[in-house]
Structure formats: structure tokens, C-alpha cells
Amino acid sequence: MRTFFVIATLFASAAGHAGAAEHVIGQKNKAFTVSNVEAKVGDDVLFVNDDGVFHNIFSLSDAQSFNLGAYGPGVSKKIKLEKAGQVEVECAIHPRMKMMIDVSR
Ligand SMILES: [Cu+2]
């Protein structure tokens, strides 16, 4: 009987972890295609340059800092969200480009 409860508990905790999602954030007309994204730790974010110009997407946020470097039209760059918190995303080439990723557990 005790064994049954242990196994049932293991299944219950495994069911709580859904697969990681992928969030696509485009860059078009020197702007992000979305201004706010709700995400979970472990999700991927794909930055897609749908523009005719280069972008250099980065973040200096405490939750996650990264710098994708300059990349041209048609190029995509992926990151994995590693910590909960607010990740403010900017472009080093276009200072007006800003968006926020809210990462929760
Ligand atoms: Cu840009």
C-alpha cells in the first residue's frame, strides 16, 4: 500500500511539468512585433529579424542578461529563459526598440 502512494506521488509531480514553449518575437519596421510576453523558466525565445536592416538585441536585466550581436535580415537567434523575473529587451542599433518578457516559475 505504501509503495502505491509513492508511485502515485511521483506521477503527480511529473505531470506538473509541461513541455517548454517557444515564443517568437519578430523585429519589423524597427520595432518588436510584441511589446509584452508572458513566459516560464525553461521556455525558448526566438528573435526573428523580419526587417530589411540589422538589429542587435540585448538585455541588461538582473533576471537575464544577453547580447545577440548584430544580425541581418532573415536571421533568427534563440535564447533560453533561465530565471524568473522581468527581462527588458532592447536593440543596440535602434534605441526606441524596447519590449518586456515576464518570466515566471
Ligand atoms: Cu534594431
PDB file of N, CA and C and ligand atoms in Angstrom:
ATOM      1  N   MET A   1       0.832  -1.205   0.000  1.00  0.00           N
ATOM      2  CA  MET A   1       0.000   0.000   0.000  1.00  0.00           C
ATOM      3  C   MET A   1       0.864   1.250   0.000  1.00  0.00           C
ATOM      4  N   ARG A   2       1.921   1.247   0.822  1.00  0.00           N
ATOM      5  CA  ARG A   2       2.802   2.413   0.869  1.00  0.00           C
ATOM      6  C   ARG A   2       3.459   2.649  -0.501  1.00  0.00           C
ATOM      7  N   THR A   3       3.877   1.574  -1.153  1.00  0.00           N
ATOM      8  CA  THR A   3       4.505   1.688  -2.477  1.00  0.00           C
ATOM      9  C   THR A   3       3.564   2.373  -3.464  1.00  0.00           C
ATOM     10  N   PHE A   4       2.314   2.014  -3.415  1.00  0.00           N
ATOM     11  CA  PHE A   4       1.341   2.636  -4.323  1.00  0.00           C
ATOM     12  C   PHE A   4       1.311   4.149  -4.159  1.00  0.00           C
ATOM     13  N   PHE A   5       1.324   4.615  -2.928  1.00  0.00           N
ATOM     14  CA  PHE A   5       1.253   6.068  -2.698  1.00  0.00           C
ATOM     15  C   PHE A   5       2.511   6.773  -3.192  1.00  0.00           C
ATOM     16  N   VAL A   6       3.658   6.140  -3.027  1.00  0.00           N
ATOM     17  CA  VAL A   6       4.919   6.738  -3.507  1.00  0.00           C
ATOM     18  C   VAL A   6       4.866   6.893  -5.022  1.00  0.00           C
ATOM     19  N   ILE A   7       4.422   5.847  -5.707  1.00  0.00           N
ATOM     20  CA  ILE A   7       4.362   5.906  -7.171  1.00  0.00           C
ATOM     21  C   ILE A   7       3.349   6.957  -7.616  1.00  0.00           C
ATOM     22  N   ALA A   8       2.198   7.016  -6.955  1.00  0.00           N
ATOM     23  CA  ALA A   8       1.174   7.999  -7.320  1.00  0.00           C
ATOM     24  C   ALA A   8       1.719   9.417  -7.159  1.00  0.00           C
ATOM     25  N   THR A   9       2.495   9.656  -6.109  1.00  0.00           N
ATOM     26  CA  THR A   9       3.067  10.985  -5.874  1.00  0.00           C
ATOM     27  C   THR A   9       4.066  11.345  -6.967  1.00  0.00           C
ATOM     28  N   LEU A  10       4.881  10.374  -7.384  1.00  0.00           N
ATOM     29  CA  LEU A  10       5.851  10.631  -8.449  1.00  0.00           C
ATOM     30  C   LEU A  10       5.151  11.016  -9.747  1.00  0.00           C
ATOM     31  N   PHE A  11       4.070  10.320 -10.089  1.00  0.00           N
ATOM     32  CA  PHE A  11       3.336  10.640 -11.308  1.00  0.00           C
ATOM     33  C   PHE A  11       2.740  12.039 -11.226  1.00  0.00           C
ATOM     34  N   ALA A  12       2.219  12.389 -10.059  1.00  0.00           N
ATOM     35  CA  ALA A  12       1.591  13.703  -9.895  1.00  0.00           C
ATOM     36  C   ALA A  12       2.606  14.824 -10.106  1.00  0.00           C
ATOM     37  N   SER A  13       3.825  14.665  -9.597  1.00  0.00           N
ATOM     38  CA  SER A  13       4.800  15.736  -9.757  1.00  0.00           C
ATOM     39  C   SER A  13       5.315  15.802 -11.197  1.00  0.00           C
ATOM     40  N   ALA A  14       5.433  14.647 -11.860  1.00  0.00           N
ATOM     41  CA  ALA A  14       5.881  14.648 -13.250  1.00  0.00           C
ATOM     42  C   ALA A  14       4.859  15.332 -14.142  1.00  0.00           C
ATOM     43  N   ALA A  15       3.567  15.164 -13.840  1.00  0.00           N
ATOM     44  CA  ALA A  15       2.513  15.756 -14.670  1.00  0.00           C
ATOM     45  C   ALA A  15       2.510  17.274 -14.583  1.00  0.00           C
ATOM     46  N   GLY A  16       3.109  17.827 -13.528  1.00  0.00           N
ATOM     47  CA  GLY A  16       3.131  19.271 -13.357  1.00  0.00           C
ATOM     48  C   GLY A  16       4.067  19.989 -14.306  1.00  0.00           C
ATOM     49  N   HIS A  17       4.974  19.259 -14.963  1.00  0.00           N
ATOM     50  CA  HIS A  17       5.933  19.902 -15.858  1.00  0.00           C
ATOM     51  C   HIS A  17       5.497  19.742 -17.304  1.00  0.00           C
ATOM     52  N   ALA A  18       4.865  20.766 -17.855  1.00  0.00           N
ATOM     53  CA  ALA A  18       4.502  20.729 -19.264  1.00  0.00           C
ATOM     54  C   ALA A  18       5.754  20.996 -20.089  1.00  0.00           C
ATOM     55  N   GLY A  19       5.702  20.699 -21.366  1.00  0.00           N
ATOM     56  CA  GLY A  19       6.851  20.956 -22.234  1.00  0.00           C
ATOM     57  C   GLY A  19       7.129  22.437 -22.342  1.00  0.00           C
ATOM     58  N   ALA A  20       8.406  22.781 -22.556  1.00  0.00           N
ATOM     59  CA  ALA A  20       8.787  24.189 -22.686  1.00  0.00           C
ATOM     60  C   ALA A  20       8.200  24.764 -23.964  1.00  0.00           C
ATOM     61  N   ALA A  21       7.760  26.001 -23.874  1.00  0.00           N
ATOM     62  CA  ALA A  21       7.181  26.686 -25.032  1.00  0.00           C
ATOM     63  C   ALA A  21       8.265  27.475 -25.761  1.00  0.00           C
ATOM     64  N   GLU A  22       7.971  27.815 -27.004  1.00  0.00           N
ATOM     65  CA  GLU A  22       8.843  28.717 -27.756  1.00  0.00           C
ATOM     66  C   GLU A  22       8.040  29.971 -28.109  1.00  0.00           C
ATOM     67  N   HIS A  23       8.597  31.124 -27.760  1.00  0.00           N
ATOM     68  CA  HIS A  23       7.944  32.400 -28.031  1.00  0.00           C
ATOM     69  C   HIS A  23       8.689  33.084 -29.173  1.00  0.00           C
ATOM     70  N   VAL A  24       7.960  33.455 -30.210  1.00  0.00           N
ATOM     71  CA  VAL A  24       8.584  34.109 -31.358  1.00  0.00           C
ATOM     72  C   VAL A  24       8.376  35.619 -31.240  1.00  0.00           C
ATOM     73  N   ILE A  25       9.485  36.351 -31.245  1.00  0.00           N
ATOM     74  CA  ILE A  25       9.428  37.811 -31.168  1.00  0.00           C
ATOM     75  C   ILE A  25      10.113  38.359 -32.416  1.00  0.00           C
ATOM     76  N   GLY A  26       9.299  38.930 -33.304  1.00  0.00           N
ATOM     77  CA  GLY A  26       9.839  39.460 -34.552  1.00  0.00           C
ATOM     78  C   GLY A  26      10.360  40.882 -34.393  1.00  0.00           C
ATOM     79  N   GLN A  27      11.228  41.245 -35.326  1.00  0.00           N
ATOM     80  CA  GLN A  27      11.634  42.644 -35.454  1.00  0.00           C
ATOM     81  C   GLN A  27      11.223  43.080 -36.852  1.00  0.00           C
ATOM     82  N   LYS A  28      10.369  44.119 -36.909  1.00  0.00           N
ATOM     83  CA  LYS A  28       9.843  44.587 -38.188  1.00  0.00           C
ATOM     84  C   LYS A  28       9.627  46.091 -38.107  1.00  0.00           C
ATOM     85  N   ASN A  29      10.001  46.819 -39.176  1.00  0.00           N
ATOM     86  CA  ASN A  29       9.869  48.282 -39.199  1.00  0.00           C
ATOM     87  C   ASN A  29      10.526  48.918 -37.976  1.00  0.00           C
ATOM     88  N   LYS A  30      11.695  48.403 -37.631  1.00  0.00           N
ATOM     89  CA  LYS A  30      12.484  48.914 -36.500  1.00  0.00           C
ATOM     90  C   LYS A  30      11.689  48.927 -35.199  1.00  0.00           C
ATOM     91  N   ALA A  31      10.863  47.880 -35.002  1.00  0.00           N
ATOM     92  CA  ALA A  31      10.095  47.714 -33.768  1.00  0.00           C
ATOM     93  C   ALA A  31       9.937  46.217 -33.493  1.00  0.00           C
ATOM     94  N   PHE A  32       9.683  45.874 -32.210  1.00  0.00           N
ATOM     95  CA  PHE A  32       9.345  44.495 -31.882  1.00  0.00           C
ATOM     96  C   PHE A  32       7.888  44.244 -32.267  1.00  0.00           C
ATOM     97  N   THR A  33       7.568  43.027 -32.714  1.00  0.00           N
ATOM     98  CA  THR A  33       6.201  42.713 -33.123  1.00  0.00           C
ATOM     99  C   THR A  33       5.280  42.520 -31.922  1.00  0.00           C
ATOM    100  N   VAL A  34       5.848  42.329 -30.727  1.00  0.00           N
ATOM    101  CA  VAL A  34       5.049  42.259 -29.496  1.00  0.00           C
ATOM    102  C   VAL A  34       5.752  43.109 -28.437  1.00  0.00           C
ATOM    103  N   SER A  35       4.975  43.734 -27.545  1.00  0.00           N
ATOM    104  CA  SER A  35       5.577  44.588 -26.522  1.00  0.00           C
ATOM    105  C   SER A  35       5.712  43.878 -25.188  1.00  0.00           C
ATOM    106  N   ASN A  36       4.947  42.783 -24.998  1.00  0.00           N
ATOM    107  CA  ASN A  36       4.998  42.074 -23.729  1.00  0.00           C
ATOM    108  C   ASN A  36       4.732  40.593 -23.952  1.00  0.00           C
ATOM    109  N   VAL A  37       5.559  39.742 -23.357  1.00  0.00           N
ATOM    110  CA  VAL A  37       5.393  38.296 -23.485  1.00  0.00           C
ATOM    111  C   VAL A  37       5.402  37.682 -22.092  1.00  0.00           C
ATOM    112  N   GLU A  38       4.433  36.796 -21.820  1.00  0.00           N
ATOM    113  CA  GLU A  38       4.402  36.029 -20.576  1.00  0.00           C
ATOM    114  C   GLU A  38       5.055  34.686 -20.854  1.00  0.00           C
ATOM    115  N   ALA A  39       6.063  34.323 -20.065  1.00  0.00           N
ATOM    116  CA  ALA A  39       6.798  33.089 -20.330  1.00  0.00           C
ATOM    117  C   ALA A  39       7.134  32.386 -19.022  1.00  0.00           C
ATOM    118  N   LYS A  40       7.640  31.170 -19.135  1.00  0.00           N
ATOM    119  CA  LYS A  40       8.042  30.356 -17.981  1.00  0.00           C
ATOM    120  C   LYS A  40       9.541  30.057 -18.068  1.00  0.00           C
ATOM    121  N   VAL A  41      10.139  29.844 -16.896  1.00  0.00           N
ATOM    122  CA  VAL A  41      11.535  29.416 -16.866  1.00  0.00           C
ATOM    123  C   VAL A  41      11.660  28.129 -17.690  1.00  0.00           C
ATOM    124  N   GLY A  42      12.666  28.087 -18.553  1.00  0.00           N
ATOM    125  CA  GLY A  42      12.874  26.919 -19.417  1.00  0.00           C
ATOM    126  C   GLY A  42      12.328  27.110 -20.819  1.00  0.00           C
ATOM    127  N   ASP A  43      11.463  28.116 -21.018  1.00  0.00           N
ATOM    128  CA  ASP A  43      10.957  28.404 -22.362  1.00  0.00           C
ATOM    129  C   ASP A  43      12.076  28.977 -23.234  1.00  0.00           C
ATOM    130  N   ASP A  44      11.906  28.816 -24.539  1.00  0.00           N
ATOM    131  CA  ASP A  44      12.816  29.430 -25.502  1.00  0.00           C
ATOM    132  C   ASP A  44      12.175  30.691 -26.070  1.00  0.00           C
ATOM    133  N   VAL A  45      13.018  31.636 -26.445  1.00  0.00           N
ATOM    134  CA  VAL A  45      12.545  32.825 -27.171  1.00  0.00           C
ATOM    135  C   VAL A  45      13.338  32.897 -28.466  1.00  0.00           C
ATOM    136  N   LEU A  46      12.610  32.971 -29.576  1.00  0.00           N
ATOM    137  CA  LEU A  46      13.241  33.065 -30.892  1.00  0.00           C
ATOM    138  C   LEU A  46      13.045  34.494 -31.411  1.00  0.00           C
ATOM    139  N   PHE A  47      14.156  35.210 -31.584  1.00  0.00           N
ATOM    140  CA  PHE A  47      14.122  36.557 -32.140  1.00  0.00           C
ATOM    141  C   PHE A  47      14.328  36.450 -33.653  1.00  0.00           C
ATOM    142  N   VAL A  48      13.327  36.885 -34.402  1.00  0.00           N
ATOM    143  CA  VAL A  48      13.346  36.741 -35.859  1.00  0.00           C
ATOM    144  C   VAL A  48      13.460  38.119 -36.502  1.00  0.00           C
ATOM    145  N   ASN A  49      14.507  38.322 -37.286  1.00  0.00           N
ATOM    146  CA  ASN A  49      14.674  39.608 -37.980  1.00  0.00           C
ATOM    147  C   ASN A  49      13.883  39.583 -39.288  1.00  0.00           C
ATOM    148  N   ASP A  50      12.658  40.146 -39.256  1.00  0.00           N
ATOM    149  CA  ASP A  50      11.803  40.239 -40.439  1.00  0.00           C
ATOM    150  C   ASP A  50      11.939  41.609 -41.086  1.00  0.00           C
ATOM    151  N   ASP A  51      13.028  42.269 -40.808  1.00  0.00           N
ATOM    152  CA  ASP A  51      13.239  43.643 -41.271  1.00  0.00           C
ATOM    153  C   ASP A  51      14.233  43.653 -42.429  1.00  0.00           C
ATOM    154  N   GLY A  52      14.431  44.830 -42.995  1.00  0.00           N
ATOM    155  CA  GLY A  52      15.429  44.977 -44.055  1.00  0.00           C
ATOM    156  C   GLY A  52      16.743  45.524 -43.537  1.00  0.00           C
ATOM    157  N   VAL A  53      16.852  45.648 -42.232  1.00  0.00           N
ATOM    158  CA  VAL A  53      18.040  46.234 -41.610  1.00  0.00           C
ATOM    159  C   VAL A  53      18.574  45.296 -40.522  1.00  0.00           C
ATOM    160  N   PHE A  54      19.791  45.564 -40.068  1.00  0.00           N
ATOM    161  CA  PHE A  54      20.376  44.792 -38.973  1.00  0.00           C
ATOM    162  C   PHE A  54      19.759  45.197 -37.633  1.00  0.00           C
ATOM    163  N   HIS A  55      19.716  44.230 -36.700  1.00  0.00           N
ATOM    164  CA  HIS A  55      19.359  44.509 -35.309  1.00  0.00           C
ATOM    165  C   HIS A  55      20.419  43.876 -34.403  1.00  0.00           C
ATOM    166  N   ASN A  56      20.510  44.402 -33.194  1.00  0.00           N
ATOM    167  CA  ASN A  56      21.420  43.837 -32.181  1.00  0.00           C
ATOM    168  C   ASN A  56      20.673  43.807 -30.856  1.00  0.00           C
ATOM    169  N   ILE A  57      19.983  42.691 -30.623  1.00  0.00           N
ATOM    170  CA  ILE A  57      19.091  42.573 -29.475  1.00  0.00           C
ATOM    171  C   ILE A  57      19.901  42.155 -28.242  1.00  0.00           C
ATOM    172  N   PHE A  58      19.579  42.818 -27.119  1.00  0.00           N
ATOM    173  CA  PHE A  58      20.302  42.519 -25.884  1.00  0.00           C
ATOM    174  C   PHE A  58      19.415  42.829 -24.689  1.00  0.00           C
ATOM    175  N   SER A  59      19.864  42.374 -23.506  1.00  0.00           N
ATOM    176  CA  SER A  59      19.218  42.738 -22.247  1.00  0.00           C
ATOM    177  C   SER A  59      20.280  42.883 -21.174  1.00  0.00           C
ATOM    178  N   LEU A  60      20.069  43.853 -20.294  1.00  0.00           N
ATOM    179  CA  LEU A  60      20.947  44.042 -19.136  1.00  0.00           C
ATOM    180  C   LEU A  60      20.204  43.739 -17.839  1.00  0.00           C
ATOM    181  N   SER A  61      19.078  43.028 -17.944  1.00  0.00           N
ATOM    182  CA  SER A  61      18.235  42.782 -16.775  1.00  0.00           C
ATOM    183  C   SER A  61      18.902  41.832 -15.781  1.00  0.00           C
ATOM    184  N   ASP A  62      18.560  42.006 -14.492  1.00  0.00           N
ATOM    185  CA  ASP A  62      19.082  41.115 -13.454  1.00  0.00           C
ATOM    186  C   ASP A  62      18.640  39.676 -13.700  1.00  0.00           C
ATOM    187  N   ALA A  63      17.392  39.495 -14.156  1.00  0.00           N
ATOM    188  CA  ALA A  63      16.880  38.139 -14.361  1.00  0.00           C
ATOM    189  C   ALA A  63      17.661  37.412 -15.454  1.00  0.00           C
ATOM    190  N   GLN A  64      18.062  38.146 -16.475  1.00  0.00           N
ATOM    191  CA  GLN A  64      18.845  37.536 -17.550  1.00  0.00           C
ATOM    192  C   GLN A  64      19.476  38.625 -18.401  1.00  0.00           C
ATOM    193  N   SER A  65      20.782  38.564 -18.558  1.00  0.00           N
ATOM    194  CA  SER A  65      21.436  39.489 -19.473  1.00  0.00           C
ATOM    195  C   SER A  65      22.015  38.683 -20.633  1.00  0.00           C
ATOM    196  N   PHE A  66      21.904  39.242 -21.827  1.00  0.00           N
ATOM    197  CA  PHE A  66      22.434  38.566 -23.016  1.00  0.00           C
ATOM    198  C   PHE A  66      22.684  39.612 -24.085  1.00  0.00           C
ATOM    199  N   ASN A  67      23.457  39.243 -25.085  1.00  0.00           N
ATOM    200  CA  ASN A  67      23.717  40.121 -26.221  1.00  0.00           C
ATOM    201  C   ASN A  67      23.829  39.249 -27.462  1.00  0.00           C
ATOM    202  N   LEU A  68      22.869  39.391 -28.366  1.00  0.00           N
ATOM    203  CA  LEU A  68      22.840  38.520 -29.549  1.00  0.00           C
ATOM    204  C   LEU A  68      23.797  38.992 -30.632  1.00  0.00           C
ATOM    205  N   GLY A  69      24.379  40.170 -30.487  1.00  0.00           N
ATOM    206  CA  GLY A  69      25.238  40.696 -31.542  1.00  0.00           C
ATOM    207  C   GLY A  69      24.406  41.178 -32.726  1.00  0.00           C
ATOM    208  N   ALA A  70      25.069  41.822 -33.684  1.00  0.00           N
ATOM    209  CA  ALA A  70      24.344  42.333 -34.858  1.00  0.00           C
ATOM    210  C   ALA A  70      24.027  41.185 -35.814  1.00  0.00           C
ATOM    211  N   TYR A  71      22.774  41.134 -36.275  1.00  0.00           N
ATOM    212  CA  TYR A  71      22.391  40.098 -37.245  1.00  0.00           C
ATOM    213  C   TYR A  71      21.440  40.689 -38.277  1.00  0.00           C
ATOM    214  N   GLY A  72      21.555  40.191 -39.485  1.00  0.00           N
ATOM    215  CA  GLY A  72      20.894  40.803 -40.631  1.00  0.00           C
ATOM    216  C   GLY A  72      19.515  40.262 -40.938  1.00  0.00           C
ATOM    217  N   PRO A  73      18.910  40.778 -42.001  1.00  0.00           N
ATOM    218  CA  PRO A  73      17.573  40.366 -42.443  1.00  0.00           C
ATOM    219  C   PRO A  73      17.475  38.855 -42.641  1.00  0.00           C
ATOM    220  N   GLY A  74      16.369  38.287 -42.130  1.00  0.00           N
ATOM    221  CA  GLY A  74      16.116  36.863 -42.319  1.00  0.00           C
ATOM    222  C   GLY A  74      16.786  35.958 -41.305  1.00  0.00           C
ATOM    223  N   VAL A  75      17.606  36.531 -40.429  1.00  0.00           N
ATOM    224  CA  VAL A  75      18.333  35.712 -39.449  1.00  0.00           C
ATOM    225  C   VAL A  75      17.523  35.604 -38.153  1.00  0.00           C
ATOM    226  N   SER A  76      17.574  34.435 -37.506  1.00  0.00           N
ATOM    227  CA  SER A  76      16.901  34.216 -36.215  1.00  0.00           C
ATOM    228  C   SER A  76      17.929  33.859 -35.156  1.00  0.00           C
ATOM    229  N   LYS A  77      17.661  34.295 -33.937  1.00  0.00           N
ATOM    230  CA  LYS A  77      18.535  33.976 -32.799  1.00  0.00           C
ATOM    231  C   LYS A  77      17.668  33.482 -31.655  1.00  0.00           C
ATOM    232  N   LYS A  78      18.145  32.431 -30.967  1.00  0.00           N
ATOM    233  CA  LYS A  78      17.340  31.831 -29.897  1.00  0.00           C
ATOM    234  C   LYS A  78      18.043  31.941 -28.548  1.00  0.00           C
ATOM    235  N   ILE A  79      17.261  32.214 -27.504  1.00  0.00           N
ATOM    236  CA  ILE A  79      17.771  32.142 -26.141  1.00  0.00           C
ATOM    237  C   ILE A  79      16.834  31.267 -25.310  1.00  0.00           C
ATOM    238  N   LYS A  80      17.356  30.740 -24.198  1.00  0.00           N
ATOM    239  CA  LYS A  80      16.523  30.006 -23.236  1.00  0.00           C
ATOM    240  C   LYS A  80      16.386  30.851 -21.987  1.00  0.00           C
ATOM    241  N   LEU A  81      15.166  30.958 -21.478  1.00  0.00           N
ATOM    242  CA  LEU A  81      14.913  31.756 -20.272  1.00  0.00           C
ATOM    243  C   LEU A  81      15.327  30.943 -19.042  1.00  0.00           C
ATOM    244  N   GLU A  82      16.237  31.492 -18.255  1.00  0.00           N
ATOM    245  CA  GLU A  82      16.859  30.708 -17.192  1.00  0.00           C
ATOM    246  C   GLU A  82      16.387  31.048 -15.786  1.00  0.00           C
ATOM    247  N   LYS A  83      15.851  32.254 -15.588  1.00  0.00           N
ATOM    248  CA  LYS A  83      15.443  32.682 -14.242  1.00  0.00           C
ATOM    249  C   LYS A  83      14.123  33.428 -14.302  1.00  0.00           C
ATOM    250  N   ALA A  84      13.378  33.360 -13.190  1.00  0.00           N
ATOM    251  CA  ALA A  84      12.146  34.140 -13.101  1.00  0.00           C
ATOM    252  C   ALA A  84      12.480  35.618 -12.925  1.00  0.00           C
ATOM    253  N   GLY A  85      11.632  36.467 -13.464  1.00  0.00           N
ATOM    254  CA  GLY A  85      11.824  37.907 -13.318  1.00  0.00           C
ATOM    255  C   GLY A  85      11.449  38.636 -14.589  1.00  0.00           C
ATOM    256  N   GLN A  86      11.709  39.931 -14.580  1.00  0.00           N
ATOM    257  CA  GLN A  86      11.386  40.774 -15.720  1.00  0.00           C
ATOM    258  C   GLN A  86      12.628  40.949 -16.580  1.00  0.00           C
ATOM    259  N   VAL A  87      12.517  40.613 -17.837  1.00  0.00           N
ATOM    260  CA  VAL A  87      13.630  40.760 -18.769  1.00  0.00           C
ATOM    261  C   VAL A  87      13.264  41.863 -19.764  1.00  0.00           C
ATOM    262  N   GLU A  88      13.910  43.009 -19.624  1.00  0.00           N
ATOM    263  CA  GLU A  88      13.674  44.100 -20.573  1.00  0.00           C
ATOM    264  C   GLU A  88      14.615  43.913 -21.756  1.00  0.00           C
ATOM    265  N   VAL A  89      14.024  43.864 -22.946  1.00  0.00           N
ATOM    266  CA  VAL A  89      14.782  43.579 -24.160  1.00  0.00           C
ATOM    267  C   VAL A  89      14.899  44.852 -24.993  1.00  0.00           C
ATOM    268  N   GLU A  90      16.122  45.123 -25.468  1.00  0.00           N
ATOM    269  CA  GLU A  90      16.378  46.353 -26.229  1.00  0.00           C
ATOM    270  C   GLU A  90      17.193  46.032 -27.477  1.00  0.00           C
ATOM    271  N   CYS A  91      17.344  47.056 -28.323  1.00  0.00           N
ATOM    272  CA  CYS A  91      18.187  46.912 -29.511  1.00  0.00           C
ATOM    273  C   CYS A  91      19.284  47.973 -29.450  1.00  0.00           C
ATOM    274  N   ALA A  92      20.528  47.545 -29.608  1.00  0.00           N
ATOM    275  CA  ALA A  92      21.659  48.469 -29.517  1.00  0.00           C
ATOM    276  C   ALA A  92      21.722  49.419 -30.709  1.00  0.00           C
ATOM    277  N   ILE A  93      21.076  49.045 -31.820  1.00  0.00           N
ATOM    278  CA  ILE A  93      21.123  49.875 -33.022  1.00  0.00           C
ATOM    279  C   ILE A  93      19.965  50.871 -33.045  1.00  0.00           C
ATOM    280  N   HIS A  94      18.809  50.474 -32.480  1.00  0.00           N
ATOM    281  CA  HIS A  94      17.598  51.304 -32.502  1.00  0.00           C
ATOM    282  C   HIS A  94      17.121  51.528 -31.067  1.00  0.00           C
ATOM    283  N   PRO A  95      17.554  52.632 -30.443  1.00  0.00           N
ATOM    284  CA  PRO A  95      17.277  52.854 -29.010  1.00  0.00           C
ATOM    285  C   PRO A  95      15.794  52.894 -28.651  1.00  0.00           C
ATOM    286  N   ARG A  96      14.927  53.146 -29.637  1.00  0.00           N
ATOM    287  CA  ARG A  96      13.497  53.203 -29.317  1.00  0.00           C
ATOM    288  C   ARG A  96      12.881  51.812 -29.206  1.00  0.00           C
ATOM    289  N   MET A  97      13.589  50.788 -29.642  1.00  0.00           N
ATOM    290  CA  MET A  97      13.043  49.425 -29.559  1.00  0.00           C
ATOM    291  C   MET A  97      13.188  48.901 -28.133  1.00  0.00           C
ATOM    292  N   LYS A  98      12.030  48.601 -27.513  1.00  0.00           N
ATOM    293  CA  LYS A  98      12.023  48.023 -26.170  1.00  0.00           C
ATOM    294  C   LYS A  98      10.818  47.105 -26.051  1.00  0.00           C
ATOM    295  N   MET A  99      10.998  45.992 -25.337  1.00  0.00           N
ATOM    296  CA  MET A  99       9.868  45.122 -25.015  1.00  0.00           C
ATOM    297  C   MET A  99      10.217  44.382 -23.723  1.00  0.00           C
ATOM    298  N   MET A 100       9.199  43.735 -23.129  1.00  0.00           N
ATOM    299  CA  MET A 100       9.384  43.093 -21.826  1.00  0.00           C
ATOM    300  C   MET A 100       8.957  41.629 -21.886  1.00  0.00           C
ATOM    301  N   ILE A 101       9.782  40.760 -21.280  1.00  0.00           N
ATOM    302  CA  ILE A 101       9.398  39.359 -21.103  1.00  0.00           C
ATOM    303  C   ILE A 101       9.225  39.132 -19.608  1.00  0.00           C
ATOM    304  N   ASP A 102       8.023  38.723 -19.206  1.00  0.00           N
ATOM    305  CA  ASP A 102       7.742  38.395 -17.803  1.00  0.00           C
ATOM    306  C   ASP A 102       7.935  36.895 -17.629  1.00  0.00           C
ATOM    307  N   VAL A 103       8.977  36.516 -16.899  1.00  0.00           N
ATOM    308  CA  VAL A 103       9.302  35.089 -16.752  1.00  0.00           C
ATOM    309  C   VAL A 103       8.871  34.640 -15.360  1.00  0.00           C
ATOM    310  N   SER A 104       8.015  33.614 -15.313  1.00  0.00           N
ATOM    311  CA  SER A 104       7.574  33.075 -14.020  1.00  0.00           C
ATOM    312  C   SER A 104       7.962  31.610 -13.923  1.00  0.00           C
ATOM    313  N   ARG A 105       7.900  31.076 -12.700  1.00  0.00           N
ATOM    314  CA  ARG A 105       8.250  29.663 -12.460  1.00  0.00           C
ATOM    315  C   ARG A 105       7.166  28.766 -12.968  1.00  0.00           C
TER     316      ARG A 105
HETATM  317 CU    CU B   1      17.150  47.201 -34.055  1.00  0.00          CU
END
